[in-house]
Amino acid sequence: MRLGPSLFRMTLLSAAAMVLAPAPATAQAMLQPPPKAMPANPTVDQTDWWKRGIIYEVYPRSFADSNNDGIGDIQGITRHLDYIQSLGADAIWMTPMFPSPQADFGYDVADYDNVDPQFGTVADVDQLVAQGKARGVKLLLDFVVNHTSDQHPWFQQSKSSRTNPYRDYYVWRDPKPDGSPPNNWASIFGGSAWTLDPTTRQYYYHFFYPQQPDLNWRNPKVEKAMFDAAEWWLKRGVYGYRLDAVDTMFERPDLKDNKVYPGVDAFGVPNQDHVNNSKQPEVHTELQRLRQMVIDKYPGRILVGETWTSDAQELVQYYGPRNNELQLPMFLNLISLPALTAPDLRQRITGVETNSVGGWPSFALSNHDSRRVASRYPVPAGASTDDWAKITGALLLTLRGTPVLYYGEELGMVNNDPQRIEDVQDVIGKKGWPKEKGRDGERTPMQWDASVNAGFNAGAKPWLPVSADYATRNVAAERADPKSVLNFYRTLIAERRGNPALAGEMTMVDRANPNVLSYVRSGGGRKVLTVLNFGGAASDLTLAQLGGGKFGRVIVQNRATMSSTGIHLAPLGVLVVEIG
Ligand code: GLC
Ligand code: CA
């Protein structure tokens, strides 16, 4: 069952890109070996700790379930810190674990200063921070800035009367004279973005689910309350935030209708561009204030952005005019490509390279909202999803910039999509079935070993089913296999940390090649060549065409053979090699 990028992903992309036409269809506590110390990259300033290794995204519900109730939890993550350290991660980005009705699995926060009992306690977070610190692994939390849960006390107050002091924490408007919503804005999760509150007879605005009312960032009290929440965790030793859904923090004050285009989205709502309710200029001013007034008070703390930009020009705006906004606006553009081709990748990566001058790039290929990259694209004859995992891993881990790796990506985990609507957990899958099956497929339990439930827990039914391939695709099995996806990733991550070339310049070579993407990284007097065959056929290349020199030490290779002067690559073939 290989679907293209799901409609949710396309919808998100089109919202972010403000497209001018509808988007085209386009055993628990594992025995770990003693952790190896990861080399520090000598060419990187140590205060810029986030430039060295990788950021590892952990979805707590799905990572490890320490108390065997079917739901992953914070203590589960702490138990596996040795593993995370051994991968070479500098930081964990933990998706929301705050108290929440879980309408959007934690992205509906009911209290920013606390932990949902199903995930643990504040003391558990403190322990994760402390144990992480002992291993050089920092913790980043997910700051849901656009909206709260409708169960948040602020919203409960806000909806209680039109004169309540919290009324203006959210976006309330009168109905049109005929009783309909104030304008035509659609929620990205289906239906109108406005819900009528029967008590006060006004509509409130929500870009996502009705259970996720948008905060009114034009109200200084909202800014103060949210900045205080951000600081609360920094004081506990958290190293910063991944900022959720930043694009939608502000809406056009005059509520101008969005332009509508032919066709309907997965939920049957007419397509529209979200030009008036996303990417307003105030977003940048506000993020710069967050950086200056909160983050910069604590040395070394960072902001990572969920920045769904249409291109690199738009992305660079998130660094701020004086690098005073986000340190790491993630370039998520590569996630939404309907296919990975050498020319397209070359053009987009070059775009980031040439535009992010002064800023440090950050790339991701998978996350909890997107189909897992190993099973996102058709597999060429003779190849496997592991080969996709290797070529995409080689790309992600040799680019200039900080890679954000989604848990299980390093194992080549594949999507495990629900087959029946009764099994769907994600509301967008329930609403959009069968066109939109939701995001359950990429959120299934981490595969630790071949024991019951892949070692996710001690046998209770996990909230989502473990993927059928777990007996062979798991940390324990892959650790023992030198040719595994895991060892391929570990080798590359260690190289990133230890080889100054991978912290240095990036030069595209063989630039007209329609099938093979090649580039040289150089720094500290060393050079690393990466060659990736995204074409459907085998390809032969000479070293001369790749910029010359001599082959040195091979860092990783897959479906590739070398002679003294050239390389032969099967489809999805990869070579990462030092050049003398
Ligand atoms: C972001 C999150 C996604 C969530 C949405 C609404 O896109 O990554 O999982 O559903 O924001 O909070
Ligand atoms: Ca649990």
Coordinates of C-alpha atoms and ligand atoms in Angstrom, one line a residue:
M1 CA 0.0 0.0 0.0
R2 CA 2.0 2.9 -1.2
L3 CA 0.2 6.1 -1.2
G4 CA 1.7 9.4 -2.2
P5 CA 2.2 12.1 0.4
S6 CA -1.1 12.1 2.2
L7 CA -3.6 14.9 1.7
F8 CA -3.0 16.2 5.2
R9 CA 0.6 16.7 4.3
M10 CA -0.3 18.3 1.0
T11 CA -2.8 20.5 2.7
L12 CA -0.3 21.6 5.3
L13 CA 2.1 22.3 2.5
S14 CA -0.3 24.3 0.5
A15 CA -1.4 26.3 3.5
A16 CA 2.2 27.1 4.2
A17 CA 3.1 27.8 0.7
M18 CA 0.1 30.0 0.0
V19 CA -0.2 28.2 -3.3
L20 CA -1.9 30.0 -6.1
A21 CA -3.6 26.8 -7.3
P22 CA -4.9 23.8 -5.5
A23 CA -2.1 21.5 -4.5
P24 CA -1.5 18.8 -7.1
A25 CA -2.3 15.2 -6.2
T26 CA 0.7 14.7 -6.1
A27 CA 12.5 -6.1 26.7
Q28 CA 12.2 -2.9 27.9
A29 CA 15.4 -1.7 29.6
M30 CA 17.6 -3.1 26.9
L31 CA 21.1 -4.1 27.7
Q32 CA 23.1 -1.4 26.1
P33 CA 26.8 -1.6 25.5
P34 CA 28.7 1.0 27.4
P35 CA 28.1 4.4 25.7
K36 CA 31.0 5.5 23.5
A37 CA 32.1 9.0 24.0
M38 CA 31.3 11.0 20.9
P39 CA 34.1 13.1 19.5
A40 CA 33.5 16.9 19.6
N41 CA 33.9 18.5 16.3
P42 CA 37.0 20.7 16.6
T43 CA 35.9 23.3 14.0
V44 CA 32.7 24.1 15.7
D45 CA 32.4 26.7 18.5
Q46 CA 31.3 24.7 21.5
T47 CA 28.7 27.3 22.5
D48 CA 27.0 26.4 19.2
W49 CA 26.5 22.8 20.5
W50 CA 23.6 22.3 18.2
K51 CA 25.8 22.3 15.1
R52 CA 27.7 19.2 16.0
G53 CA 25.5 16.1 16.1
I54 CA 21.9 15.6 15.5
I55 CA 18.6 16.4 17.1
Y56 CA 16.5 13.3 17.7
E57 CA 12.7 13.7 17.7
V58 CA 11.0 11.5 20.3
Y59 CA 7.2 11.0 20.2
P60 CA 6.8 10.1 23.9
R61 CA 3.5 8.1 23.4
S62 CA 5.4 5.7 21.1
F63 CA 9.0 5.5 22.3
A64 CA 9.0 3.3 25.4
D65 CA 6.3 2.4 27.9
S66 CA 7.9 2.0 31.3
N67 CA 4.7 1.2 33.3
N68 CA 3.2 -1.1 30.8
D69 CA -0.1 0.7 30.2
G70 CA 0.2 0.8 26.4
I71 CA 1.3 4.4 26.3
G72 CA 4.9 5.5 26.1
D73 CA 6.1 7.8 28.8
I74 CA 9.0 10.0 30.1
Q75 CA 10.6 7.3 32.2
G76 CA 10.7 5.2 29.1
I77 CA 12.7 7.8 27.3
T78 CA 15.1 8.1 30.3
R79 CA 15.7 4.4 30.3
H80 CA 16.9 4.6 26.7
L81 CA 19.2 7.6 27.1
D82 CA 22.2 5.4 26.6
Y83 CA 20.9 4.4 23.2
I84 CA 20.2 8.1 22.2
Q85 CA 23.6 9.0 23.3
S86 CA 25.2 6.2 21.4
L87 CA 23.5 7.4 18.3
G88 CA 25.3 10.7 18.6
A89 CA 22.4 13.0 19.4
D90 CA 23.1 16.3 21.0
A91 CA 19.5 16.8 21.9
I92 CA 16.1 15.2 22.1
W93 CA 13.1 17.1 20.9
M94 CA 10.3 15.6 22.9
T95 CA 6.8 16.3 21.4
P96 CA 4.2 17.5 23.8
M97 CA 3.8 15.8 27.2
F98 CA 1.8 18.5 28.9
P99 CA -1.6 17.9 30.5
S100 CA -4.0 17.5 27.6
P101 CA -7.3 15.9 26.6
Q102 CA -5.2 14.4 23.8
A103 CA -7.6 15.5 21.0
D104 CA -4.5 16.0 18.9
F105 CA -2.3 13.7 21.0
G106 CA -0.8 16.5 23.1
Y107 CA -0.9 19.3 20.6
D108 CA -3.9 20.5 22.6
V109 CA -2.2 21.8 25.8
A110 CA -4.4 22.3 28.9
D111 CA -1.5 23.5 31.2
Y112 CA 1.9 24.6 29.9
D113 CA 3.6 24.2 33.3
N114 CA 2.9 20.6 34.0
V115 CA 3.0 17.0 32.7
D116 CA 0.2 14.8 31.8
P117 CA -0.1 11.9 34.3
Q118 CA -0.1 9.4 31.4
F119 CA 3.4 10.5 30.5
G120 CA 4.7 11.0 34.1
T121 CA 5.5 14.0 36.3
V122 CA 7.5 17.1 36.4
A123 CA 10.0 15.2 38.5
D124 CA 10.3 12.7 35.6
V125 CA 11.2 15.6 33.3
D126 CA 13.8 16.8 35.8
Q127 CA 15.2 13.4 35.9
L128 CA 15.4 13.2 32.1
V129 CA 17.1 16.5 32.0
A130 CA 19.6 15.4 34.7
Q131 CA 20.3 12.0 33.2
G132 CA 20.6 13.6 29.8
K133 CA 23.1 16.1 31.1
A134 CA 25.3 13.3 32.4
R135 CA 25.4 12.0 28.8
G136 CA 25.7 15.3 26.9
V137 CA 22.1 15.0 25.6
K138 CA 20.0 18.1 26.0
L139 CA 16.2 18.3 26.2
L140 CA 14.1 20.5 23.9
L141 CA 10.4 20.7 24.5
D142 CA 7.6 21.4 22.0
F143 CA 6.1 24.8 22.5
V144 CA 2.6 24.9 21.1
V145 CA 2.3 28.6 20.5
N146 CA -0.6 28.9 18.1
H147 CA -3.4 27.5 20.3
T148 CA -4.3 25.8 23.6
S149 CA -6.7 23.1 24.4
D150 CA -10.4 24.2 24.7
Q151 CA -10.0 22.7 28.2
H152 CA -7.2 25.1 29.2
P153 CA -8.4 27.3 32.1
W154 CA -7.8 30.4 30.0
F155 CA -10.3 29.2 27.4
Q156 CA -12.8 28.0 30.0
Q157 CA -12.7 31.5 31.4
S158 CA -12.7 33.1 28.0
K159 CA -15.9 31.4 26.9
S160 CA -17.7 32.0 30.1
S161 CA -18.8 35.5 29.2
R162 CA -18.1 38.3 26.8
T163 CA -16.8 40.4 29.6
N164 CA -14.5 37.9 31.3
P165 CA -10.9 39.2 31.7
Y166 CA -9.7 36.2 29.6
R167 CA -12.1 36.9 26.7
D168 CA -9.4 38.5 24.7
Y169 CA -7.0 35.7 25.1
Y170 CA -8.6 34.1 22.1
V171 CA -10.1 35.3 18.8
W172 CA -13.8 35.9 19.1
R173 CA -16.0 37.5 16.5
D174 CA -19.7 38.1 15.9
P175 CA -21.6 35.9 13.4
K176 CA -22.6 37.5 10.1
P177 CA -26.1 38.8 10.1
D178 CA -27.4 35.5 8.7
G179 CA -25.7 33.7 11.6
S180 CA -22.9 32.2 9.5
P181 CA -19.2 32.3 10.5
P182 CA -17.3 35.7 10.3
N183 CA -15.5 34.7 7.1
N184 CA -14.6 31.8 4.8
W185 CA -11.4 30.6 6.6
A186 CA -11.2 26.8 6.6
S187 CA -9.6 24.7 9.3
I188 CA -6.7 22.7 8.1
F189 CA -8.2 19.8 10.0
G190 CA -11.6 20.0 8.2
G191 CA -14.6 22.3 8.1
S192 CA -14.8 26.0 9.0
A193 CA -12.1 27.5 11.2
W194 CA -14.9 29.1 13.3
T195 CA -17.0 27.4 15.9
L196 CA -20.0 29.1 17.5
D197 CA -20.2 29.2 21.3
P198 CA -23.8 28.9 22.2
T199 CA -23.5 30.7 25.5
T200 CA -22.0 33.9 24.4
R201 CA -23.2 33.6 20.8
Q202 CA -19.9 34.5 19.2
Y203 CA -17.6 32.4 17.1
Y204 CA -14.1 31.5 18.2
Y205 CA -11.3 30.9 15.7
H206 CA -9.2 27.6 15.4
F207 CA -6.8 26.9 12.6
F208 CA -6.7 23.3 13.7
Y209 CA -9.5 21.3 15.5
P210 CA -12.3 23.1 17.3
Q211 CA -10.7 21.7 20.5
Q212 CA -7.6 23.8 19.7
P213 CA -8.7 27.5 19.9
D214 CA -6.1 30.0 18.6
L215 CA -4.5 32.3 21.1
N216 CA -4.8 36.0 20.4
W217 CA -1.1 37.1 20.3
R218 CA -2.2 40.7 19.8
N219 CA -3.1 40.7 23.4
P220 CA 0.0 41.6 25.5
K221 CA -1.3 39.4 28.4
V222 CA -1.1 36.4 26.1
E223 CA 2.4 37.2 25.2
K224 CA 3.3 37.6 28.9
A225 CA 1.6 34.3 29.9
M226 CA 3.2 32.3 27.1
F227 CA 6.7 33.8 27.7
D228 CA 6.4 32.9 31.4
A229 CA 5.5 29.4 30.4
A230 CA 8.5 29.2 28.1
E231 CA 10.8 30.5 30.9
W232 CA 9.4 28.1 33.5
W233 CA 10.9 25.1 31.7
L234 CA 14.2 26.9 30.8
K235 CA 14.7 27.4 34.5
R236 CA 14.4 23.7 35.0
G237 CA 17.3 23.1 32.6
V238 CA 15.4 22.5 29.4
Y239 CA 17.6 23.8 26.5
G240 CA 14.9 25.3 24.3
Y241 CA 12.0 24.6 22.1
R242 CA 10.7 23.3 18.9
L243 CA 8.0 25.9 18.1
D244 CA 4.8 24.3 16.8
A245 CA 2.8 25.8 14.0
V246 CA 4.5 29.2 14.0
D247 CA 3.1 30.2 10.7
T248 CA -0.4 30.5 12.1
M249 CA 0.3 32.6 15.2
F250 CA -1.4 35.7 13.6
E251 CA -4.3 36.4 11.5
R252 CA -5.1 39.5 9.4
P253 CA -7.0 41.8 11.7
D254 CA -9.7 42.7 9.1
L255 CA -10.5 39.0 8.6
K256 CA -10.4 39.2 4.8
D257 CA -11.8 36.1 3.1
N258 CA -9.3 33.7 1.6
K259 CA -9.4 33.2 -2.1
V260 CA -11.1 30.0 -3.1
Y261 CA -10.0 27.6 -5.8
P262 CA -11.7 24.8 -7.7
G263 CA -11.9 21.5 -6.0
V264 CA -12.2 20.4 -2.4
D265 CA -9.8 19.2 0.2
A266 CA -9.8 15.7 1.8
F267 CA -12.6 16.8 4.1
G268 CA -14.8 18.1 1.3
V269 CA -14.2 21.8 1.9
P270 CA -13.4 24.0 -1.1
N271 CA -9.7 24.6 -1.6
Q272 CA -8.4 27.9 -0.5
D273 CA -5.1 29.6 0.0
H274 CA -4.5 30.5 3.7
V275 CA -2.9 33.8 2.8
N276 CA -4.9 35.9 5.3
N277 CA -4.5 33.5 8.3
S278 CA -0.9 32.4 8.0
K279 CA 2.6 33.9 7.6
Q280 CA 1.6 37.4 8.7
P281 CA 4.6 39.7 9.2
E282 CA 3.8 39.9 13.0
V283 CA 5.0 36.3 13.3
H284 CA 8.6 37.4 12.9
T285 CA 8.4 40.4 15.3
E286 CA 6.9 38.1 17.9
L287 CA 9.5 35.3 17.5
Q288 CA 12.3 37.9 17.8
R289 CA 10.7 39.1 21.1
L290 CA 10.6 35.5 22.4
R291 CA 14.2 35.0 21.5
Q292 CA 15.3 38.3 23.0
M293 CA 13.1 38.4 26.1
V294 CA 13.3 34.7 27.1
I295 CA 15.7 32.5 25.2
D296 CA 18.8 34.7 25.2
K297 CA 18.6 35.2 28.9
Y298 CA 19.8 31.6 29.2
P299 CA 23.1 30.9 27.5
G300 CA 23.1 28.2 24.9
R301 CA 19.3 27.9 24.6
I302 CA 17.8 27.5 21.2
L303 CA 14.6 27.8 19.1
V304 CA 13.9 25.3 16.4
G305 CA 11.0 26.1 14.1
E306 CA 8.3 24.1 12.5
T307 CA 8.6 26.3 9.5
W308 CA 6.7 25.1 6.5
T309 CA 8.1 27.4 3.9
S310 CA 7.6 27.2 0.2
D311 CA 11.3 27.9 -0.5
A312 CA 14.6 29.0 0.9
Q313 CA 13.9 32.7 0.4
E314 CA 11.0 32.4 2.7
L315 CA 12.9 30.2 5.1
V316 CA 15.7 32.7 5.7
Q317 CA 13.2 35.2 7.1
Y318 CA 13.0 33.0 10.1
Y319 CA 16.7 33.7 11.0
G320 CA 15.7 37.3 11.6
P321 CA 17.6 40.3 10.2
R322 CA 20.5 39.9 12.6
N323 CA 20.2 36.2 13.3
N324 CA 18.0 37.3 16.1
E325 CA 15.0 35.0 15.5
L326 CA 15.3 31.2 15.3
Q327 CA 18.6 29.4 15.4
L328 CA 17.2 26.5 13.5
P329 CA 14.2 27.1 11.2
M330 CA 13.8 23.6 9.8
F331 CA 13.8 23.3 6.1
L332 CA 10.8 20.9 5.8
N333 CA 10.4 21.3 2.1
L334 CA 12.2 18.0 1.3
I335 CA 9.5 16.1 3.2
S336 CA 6.7 17.1 0.9
L337 CA 8.3 16.3 -2.4
P338 CA 6.2 13.8 -4.4
A339 CA 9.5 12.2 -5.6
L340 CA 13.2 12.7 -4.8
T341 CA 15.1 13.5 -7.9
A342 CA 18.7 14.7 -8.2
P343 CA 17.9 18.0 -10.0
D344 CA 15.1 19.0 -7.7
L345 CA 17.2 18.2 -4.5
R346 CA 20.2 20.0 -6.0
Q347 CA 18.1 23.1 -6.6
R348 CA 16.4 23.1 -3.2
I349 CA 19.6 22.4 -1.2
T350 CA 21.5 25.0 -3.2
G351 CA 18.7 27.4 -2.4
V352 CA 19.2 26.8 1.3
E353 CA 23.0 27.1 0.9
T354 CA 22.9 30.4 -1.0
N355 CA 20.2 32.0 1.1
S356 CA 21.0 30.9 4.6
V357 CA 24.2 33.0 4.7
G358 CA 25.0 33.7 8.3
G359 CA 22.4 31.2 9.5
W360 CA 23.0 27.5 10.1
P361 CA 20.6 25.2 8.1
S362 CA 18.5 22.4 9.5
F363 CA 17.0 19.6 7.5
A364 CA 14.4 16.9 8.3
L365 CA 13.1 14.1 6.1
S366 CA 10.6 12.6 8.4
N367 CA 8.5 13.6 11.4
H368 CA 5.3 12.6 13.3
D369 CA 3.1 14.3 10.6
S370 CA 4.7 12.8 7.5
R371 CA 4.9 9.3 6.0
R372 CA 8.1 7.6 7.1
V373 CA 10.7 8.4 4.5
A374 CA 11.8 4.7 4.0
S375 CA 8.4 3.8 2.7
R376 CA 7.4 7.1 1.2
Y377 CA 8.5 6.4 -2.4
P378 CA 8.3 3.4 -4.8
V379 CA 11.1 0.9 -4.3
P380 CA 13.1 0.1 -7.5
A381 CA 13.3 -3.5 -8.6
G382 CA 16.0 -5.4 -6.7
A383 CA 16.1 -2.8 -3.9
S384 CA 14.3 -2.5 -0.6
T385 CA 13.0 0.1 1.9
D386 CA 16.4 -0.3 3.7
D387 CA 18.0 1.1 0.6
W388 CA 15.7 4.1 0.7
A389 CA 16.6 4.5 4.4
K390 CA 20.3 4.5 3.5
I391 CA 20.2 6.9 0.6
T392 CA 18.0 9.4 2.5
G393 CA 20.1 8.9 5.7
A394 CA 23.3 9.6 3.7
L395 CA 21.7 12.8 2.3
L396 CA 20.3 14.0 5.7
L397 CA 23.6 13.3 7.6
T398 CA 26.1 14.7 5.1
L399 CA 24.3 18.0 4.3
R400 CA 25.6 21.2 5.9
G401 CA 23.3 21.9 8.8
T402 CA 21.7 20.2 11.7
P403 CA 19.7 17.0 10.9
V404 CA 16.5 16.4 12.8
L405 CA 16.0 12.6 12.9
Y406 CA 12.7 11.1 13.7
Y407 CA 12.8 8.1 16.1
G408 CA 13.0 4.9 14.2
E409 CA 14.3 6.6 11.0
E410 CA 17.7 5.2 12.0
L411 CA 16.2 1.7 11.9
G412 CA 14.6 2.2 8.5
M413 CA 11.2 1.9 10.1
V414 CA 8.3 2.0 7.6
N415 CA 4.7 3.3 7.8
N416 CA 2.3 0.9 9.5
D417 CA -1.0 2.4 8.3
P418 CA -4.4 1.5 9.7
Q419 CA -6.4 -0.8 7.4
R420 CA -9.9 -0.1 8.9
I421 CA -11.4 3.1 10.0
E422 CA -12.3 1.4 13.4
D423 CA -8.6 1.2 14.1
V424 CA -7.8 4.9 13.4
Q425 CA -6.6 7.0 16.4
D426 CA -5.8 10.3 14.7
V427 CA -8.9 12.4 14.3
I428 CA -7.9 13.7 10.9
G429 CA -7.9 10.0 9.8
K430 CA -11.3 9.5 11.3
K431 CA -12.6 12.6 9.5
G432 CA -10.9 12.1 6.2
W433 CA -11.1 8.3 5.8
P434 CA -10.5 6.8 3.3
K435 CA -8.8 9.7 1.4
E436 CA -6.9 10.8 4.5
K437 CA -5.9 7.9 6.8
G438 CA -4.3 10.2 9.3
R439 CA -0.9 10.0 10.9
D440 CA -1.0 6.8 12.9
G441 CA 1.1 4.9 10.4
E442 CA 4.2 6.9 11.2
R443 CA 3.6 7.0 15.0
T444 CA 3.8 3.2 15.8
P445 CA 5.9 2.0 18.7
M446 CA 9.7 2.2 18.5
Q447 CA 11.2 -1.2 17.7
W448 CA 13.7 -2.1 20.4
D449 CA 14.1 -5.9 20.1
A450 CA 12.4 -9.1 19.1
S451 CA 10.5 -9.6 22.4
V452 CA 6.8 -9.0 22.9
N453 CA 5.7 -5.6 21.4
A454 CA 9.2 -5.1 20.1
G455 CA 10.3 -4.3 23.7
F456 CA 8.1 -1.2 23.7
N457 CA 6.6 -2.5 26.9
A458 CA 6.0 -5.7 28.9
G459 CA 3.0 -6.9 26.9
A460 CA 0.1 -4.5 27.4
K461 CA -1.6 -3.6 24.1
P462 CA 0.2 -0.6 22.7
W463 CA -1.9 2.4 21.7
L464 CA -0.9 1.7 18.1
P465 CA 0.0 -1.6 16.7
V466 CA 3.7 -2.6 16.4
S467 CA 4.9 -2.9 12.8
A468 CA 4.9 -6.5 11.5
D469 CA 8.6 -6.3 10.6
Y470 CA 9.7 -5.8 14.3
A471 CA 11.2 -9.3 14.7
T472 CA 14.1 -8.3 12.4
R473 CA 13.9 -4.5 12.2
N474 CA 14.8 -3.5 15.8
V475 CA 17.7 -1.9 17.7
A476 CA 19.1 -5.2 19.0
A477 CA 19.1 -7.0 15.7
E478 CA 20.5 -4.0 13.8
R479 CA 23.2 -3.3 16.3
A480 CA 24.5 -6.8 15.7
D481 CA 24.4 -6.5 11.9
P482 CA 27.3 -4.5 10.4
K483 CA 25.2 -3.9 7.2
S484 CA 22.2 -2.6 9.1
V485 CA 20.5 0.7 8.6
L486 CA 21.3 1.5 12.2
N487 CA 25.0 1.0 11.8
F488 CA 25.0 3.0 8.6
Y489 CA 23.4 5.9 10.5
R490 CA 25.7 5.6 13.5
T491 CA 28.7 5.6 11.3
L492 CA 27.6 8.8 9.5
I493 CA 26.6 10.6 12.7
A494 CA 29.9 9.8 14.3
E495 CA 31.7 11.1 11.1
R496 CA 29.7 14.3 11.3
R497 CA 30.9 14.8 14.8
G498 CA 34.5 14.0 14.2
N499 CA 35.3 15.1 10.7
P500 CA 35.7 18.8 10.2
A501 CA 34.9 18.4 6.5
L502 CA 31.3 17.8 7.5
A503 CA 31.1 21.0 9.4
G504 CA 32.7 23.0 6.6
E505 CA 31.8 24.2 3.1
M506 CA 29.5 22.4 0.7
T507 CA 30.0 22.3 -3.1
M508 CA 27.8 20.7 -5.6
V509 CA 29.7 18.7 -8.3
D510 CA 28.6 17.1 -11.5
R511 CA 25.8 19.6 -11.5
A512 CA 24.1 18.7 -14.7
N513 CA 23.6 15.0 -13.8
P514 CA 19.9 14.2 -14.0
N515 CA 20.1 11.1 -11.9
V516 CA 22.9 11.3 -9.4
L517 CA 23.3 14.0 -6.7
S518 CA 26.9 14.6 -5.7
Y519 CA 28.6 17.1 -3.5
V520 CA 31.8 17.7 -1.7
R521 CA 32.1 18.9 1.9
S522 CA 35.4 20.4 2.9
G523 CA 36.9 21.9 6.1
G524 CA 40.0 21.6 8.3
G525 CA 42.0 20.5 5.2
R526 CA 39.8 17.5 4.6
K527 CA 37.2 16.6 2.0
V528 CA 34.2 14.2 1.9
L529 CA 32.4 13.3 -1.3
T530 CA 28.8 12.1 -1.2
V531 CA 27.3 10.4 -4.3
L532 CA 23.6 9.4 -4.3
N533 CA 21.9 7.7 -7.2
F534 CA 18.2 8.8 -7.2
G535 CA 17.7 7.7 -10.8
G536 CA 15.8 4.6 -11.8
A537 CA 18.8 3.0 -13.6
A538 CA 22.4 2.1 -12.7
S539 CA 25.0 4.9 -13.2
D540 CA 28.7 5.0 -13.8
L541 CA 30.7 8.1 -12.8
T542 CA 34.3 9.0 -13.1
L543 CA 36.2 10.6 -10.3
A544 CA 37.2 13.4 -12.7
Q545 CA 33.6 14.3 -13.3
L546 CA 33.1 14.5 -9.5
G547 CA 35.7 17.1 -9.0
G548 CA 38.9 14.9 -9.2
G549 CA 41.3 13.8 -6.5
K550 CA 41.8 10.3 -5.2
F551 CA 39.6 8.1 -3.2
G552 CA 40.5 7.9 0.4
R553 CA 38.8 6.1 3.2
V554 CA 35.2 4.9 2.5
I555 CA 32.9 6.1 5.2
V556 CA 29.7 4.3 4.0
Q557 CA 28.7 2.5 0.8
N558 CA 25.6 0.7 -0.3
R559 CA 24.8 -0.7 -3.8
A560 CA 28.0 1.0 -5.0
T561 CA 31.3 -0.4 -6.3
M562 CA 34.5 1.5 -6.9
S563 CA 37.5 1.3 -9.2
S564 CA 40.6 3.5 -8.8
T565 CA 39.0 6.1 -11.1
G566 CA 35.3 5.7 -10.9
I567 CA 32.1 4.5 -9.2
H568 CA 29.3 2.2 -10.3
L569 CA 26.0 2.8 -8.5
A570 CA 22.8 0.7 -8.7
P571 CA 19.5 2.6 -8.3
L572 CA 19.5 4.0 -4.7
G573 CA 23.3 3.4 -4.6
V574 CA 25.3 5.5 -2.1
L575 CA 28.9 6.3 -1.6
V576 CA 30.3 8.6 1.1
V577 CA 34.1 8.7 0.8
E578 CA 37.1 10.8 1.8
I579 CA 38.9 12.4 -1.1
G580 CA 42.6 12.8 -0.9
Ligands
GLC1 C1 1.9 20.8 14.1 C2 2.2 19.4 14.8 C3 1.0 18.5 14.5 C4 -0.2 19.1 15.1 C5 -0.4 20.6 14.6 C6 -1.4 21.3 15.5 O1 1.8 20.7 12.8 O2 3.4 18.9 14.3 O3 1.3 17.2 14.9 O4 -1.3 18.4 14.8 O5 0.8 21.3 14.7 O6 -0.9 21.6 16.8
CA2 CA 3.1 4.2 30.0

